[in-house]
């Protein structure tokens, strides 16, 4: 697989996790880095803002865990929630819940 294909696959998994947390999720365009810096940014938010940040993160990371991702919660000093999310081929993945939305940032490894 090419770096671009790996990025697309990871982005699809993250979008599915966001949809698991908020079925009516709205997504802007995903952002991808170059082959030299293969970063990924995927975001989505609940248009009804019906769920708390805590609930959004628990539902989305629960979905990822069911699909083989390892989840490590991170402490925050606000109502925002954050977790490191990892799986083979994904470096430094982080899923962040704030203001009724979820944002994933990370990079892929060939």
mmCIF file of C-alpha atoms in Angstrom:
data_model
loop_
_atom_site.group_PDB
_atom_site.id
_atom_site.type_symbol
_atom_site.label_atom_id
_atom_site.label_comp_id
_atom_site.label_asym_id
_atom_site.label_seq_id
_atom_site.Cartn_x
_atom_site.Cartn_y
_atom_site.Cartn_z
ATOM 1 C CA UNK A 1 0.000 0.000 0.000
ATOM 2 C CA UNK A 2 1.109 3.539 -0.643
ATOM 3 C CA UNK A 3 1.274 6.175 2.109
ATOM 4 C CA UNK A 4 -1.765 7.854 0.566
ATOM 5 C CA UNK A 5 -3.773 4.615 0.689
ATOM 6 C CA UNK A 6 -2.789 4.032 4.312
ATOM 7 C CA UNK A 7 -3.807 7.602 5.175
ATOM 8 C CA UNK A 8 -7.185 7.097 3.481
ATOM 9 C CA UNK A 9 -7.765 3.808 5.354
ATOM 10 C CA UNK A 10 -6.930 5.347 8.734
ATOM 11 C CA UNK A 11 -9.132 8.373 7.985
ATOM 12 C CA UNK A 12 -12.037 6.049 7.129
ATOM 13 C CA UNK A 13 -11.598 4.199 10.451
ATOM 14 C CA UNK A 14 -11.603 7.483 12.364
ATOM 15 C CA UNK A 15 -14.681 8.764 10.524
ATOM 16 C CA UNK A 16 -16.443 5.483 11.419
ATOM 17 C CA UNK A 17 -15.502 5.999 15.089
ATOM 18 C CA UNK A 18 -16.851 9.552 14.979
ATOM 19 C CA UNK A 19 -20.083 8.253 13.406
ATOM 20 C CA UNK A 20 -20.332 5.677 16.211
ATOM 21 C CA UNK A 21 -20.212 8.522 18.735
ATOM 22 C CA UNK A 22 -22.534 10.872 16.886
ATOM 23 C CA UNK A 23 -24.485 9.335 14.001
ATOM 24 C CA UNK A 24 -25.349 12.723 12.425
ATOM 25 C CA UNK A 25 -21.710 13.837 12.416
ATOM 26 C CA UNK A 26 -20.700 16.612 10.071
ATOM 27 C CA UNK A 27 -17.176 16.306 8.631
ATOM 28 C CA UNK A 28 -14.984 18.916 6.964
ATOM 29 C CA UNK A 29 -12.450 17.641 4.430
ATOM 30 C CA UNK A 30 -9.785 15.391 5.884
ATOM 31 C CA UNK A 31 -6.272 16.821 5.802
ATOM 32 C CA UNK A 32 -3.268 14.758 4.750
ATOM 33 C CA UNK A 33 0.428 15.521 4.801
ATOM 34 C CA UNK A 34 2.889 14.510 2.108
ATOM 35 C CA UNK A 35 4.731 11.208 1.826
ATOM 36 C CA UNK A 36 7.669 12.886 3.611
ATOM 37 C CA UNK A 37 5.441 13.953 6.537
ATOM 38 C CA UNK A 38 2.451 11.567 6.385
ATOM 39 C CA UNK A 39 0.191 13.358 8.857
ATOM 40 C CA UNK A 40 -3.573 12.994 9.102
ATOM 41 C CA UNK A 41 -6.242 15.273 10.562
ATOM 42 C CA UNK A 42 -9.854 14.088 10.680
ATOM 43 C CA UNK A 43 -12.624 16.001 12.437
ATOM 44 C CA UNK A 44 -16.339 15.684 12.976
ATOM 45 C CA UNK A 45 -18.905 17.194 15.246
ATOM 46 C CA UNK A 46 -22.411 16.653 16.485
ATOM 47 C CA UNK A 47 -24.658 19.245 14.782
ATOM 48 C CA UNK A 48 -27.152 18.922 17.643
ATOM 49 C CA UNK A 49 -24.433 19.099 20.328
ATOM 50 C CA UNK A 50 -26.418 16.509 22.255
ATOM 51 C CA UNK A 51 -23.497 14.623 23.825
ATOM 52 C CA UNK A 52 -20.850 15.674 26.294
ATOM 53 C CA UNK A 53 -17.175 15.600 25.387
ATOM 54 C CA UNK A 54 -16.732 12.716 27.801
ATOM 55 C CA UNK A 55 -19.484 10.676 26.125
ATOM 56 C CA UNK A 56 -18.217 11.464 22.615
ATOM 57 C CA UNK A 57 -14.718 10.285 23.495
ATOM 58 C CA UNK A 58 -15.942 7.127 25.248
ATOM 59 C CA UNK A 59 -18.156 6.105 22.326
ATOM 60 C CA UNK A 60 -15.554 6.819 19.651
ATOM 61 C CA UNK A 61 -12.646 5.169 21.468
ATOM 62 C CA UNK A 62 -14.887 2.213 22.306
ATOM 63 C CA UNK A 63 -15.503 1.759 18.585
ATOM 64 C CA UNK A 64 -11.786 1.979 17.833
ATOM 65 C CA UNK A 65 -10.950 -0.518 20.597
ATOM 66 C CA UNK A 66 -13.406 -2.999 19.071
ATOM 67 C CA UNK A 67 -11.443 -2.661 15.822
ATOM 68 C CA UNK A 68 -8.012 -3.361 17.253
ATOM 69 C CA UNK A 69 -6.849 0.081 18.351
ATOM 70 C CA UNK A 70 -5.159 0.564 21.729
ATOM 71 C CA UNK A 71 -6.559 3.435 23.775
ATOM 72 C CA UNK A 72 -4.783 5.426 26.494
ATOM 73 C CA UNK A 73 -6.816 8.158 28.219
ATOM 74 C CA UNK A 74 -5.076 11.442 28.913
ATOM 75 C CA UNK A 75 -5.737 13.857 31.756
ATOM 76 C CA UNK A 76 -7.056 17.313 30.868
ATOM 77 C CA UNK A 77 -7.603 20.396 32.980
ATOM 78 C CA UNK A 78 -10.951 21.340 31.433
ATOM 79 C CA UNK A 79 -14.174 19.798 30.103
ATOM 80 C CA UNK A 80 -12.256 18.655 27.024
ATOM 81 C CA UNK A 81 -11.290 14.986 26.783
ATOM 82 C CA UNK A 82 -8.318 13.365 25.084
ATOM 83 C CA UNK A 83 -6.874 9.931 24.389
ATOM 84 C CA UNK A 84 -3.826 8.534 22.657
ATOM 85 C CA UNK A 85 -4.990 6.030 20.047
ATOM 86 C CA UNK A 86 -2.579 3.532 18.514
ATOM 87 C CA UNK A 87 -2.453 0.619 16.154
ATOM 88 C CA UNK A 88 0.267 -0.823 13.963
ATOM 89 C CA UNK A 89 1.112 1.673 11.254
ATOM 90 C CA UNK A 90 -0.176 4.728 13.128
ATOM 91 C CA UNK A 91 2.301 6.928 14.954
ATOM 92 C CA UNK A 92 1.363 9.459 17.611
ATOM 93 C CA UNK A 93 -2.411 9.267 17.138
ATOM 94 C CA UNK A 94 -4.555 11.448 19.383
ATOM 95 C CA UNK A 95 -8.334 11.799 19.540
ATOM 96 C CA UNK A 96 -9.573 14.957 21.203
ATOM 97 C CA UNK A 97 -13.152 15.857 22.204
ATOM 98 C CA UNK A 98 -13.976 19.538 22.645
ATOM 99 C CA UNK A 99 -17.042 21.709 22.105
ATOM 100 C CA UNK A 100 -19.196 18.802 20.934
ATOM 101 C CA UNK A 101 -16.689 17.685 18.316
ATOM 102 C CA UNK A 102 -13.953 15.114 17.824
ATOM 103 C CA UNK A 103 -10.589 15.683 16.166
ATOM 104 C CA UNK A 104 -7.967 13.079 15.346
ATOM 105 C CA UNK A 105 -4.380 14.034 14.611
ATOM 106 C CA UNK A 106 -1.591 11.608 13.906
ATOM 107 C CA UNK A 107 0.720 10.210 11.290
ATOM 108 C CA UNK A 108 1.103 6.923 9.510
ATOM 109 C CA UNK A 109 4.173 4.744 9.228
ATOM 110 C CA UNK A 110 4.883 2.778 6.050
#
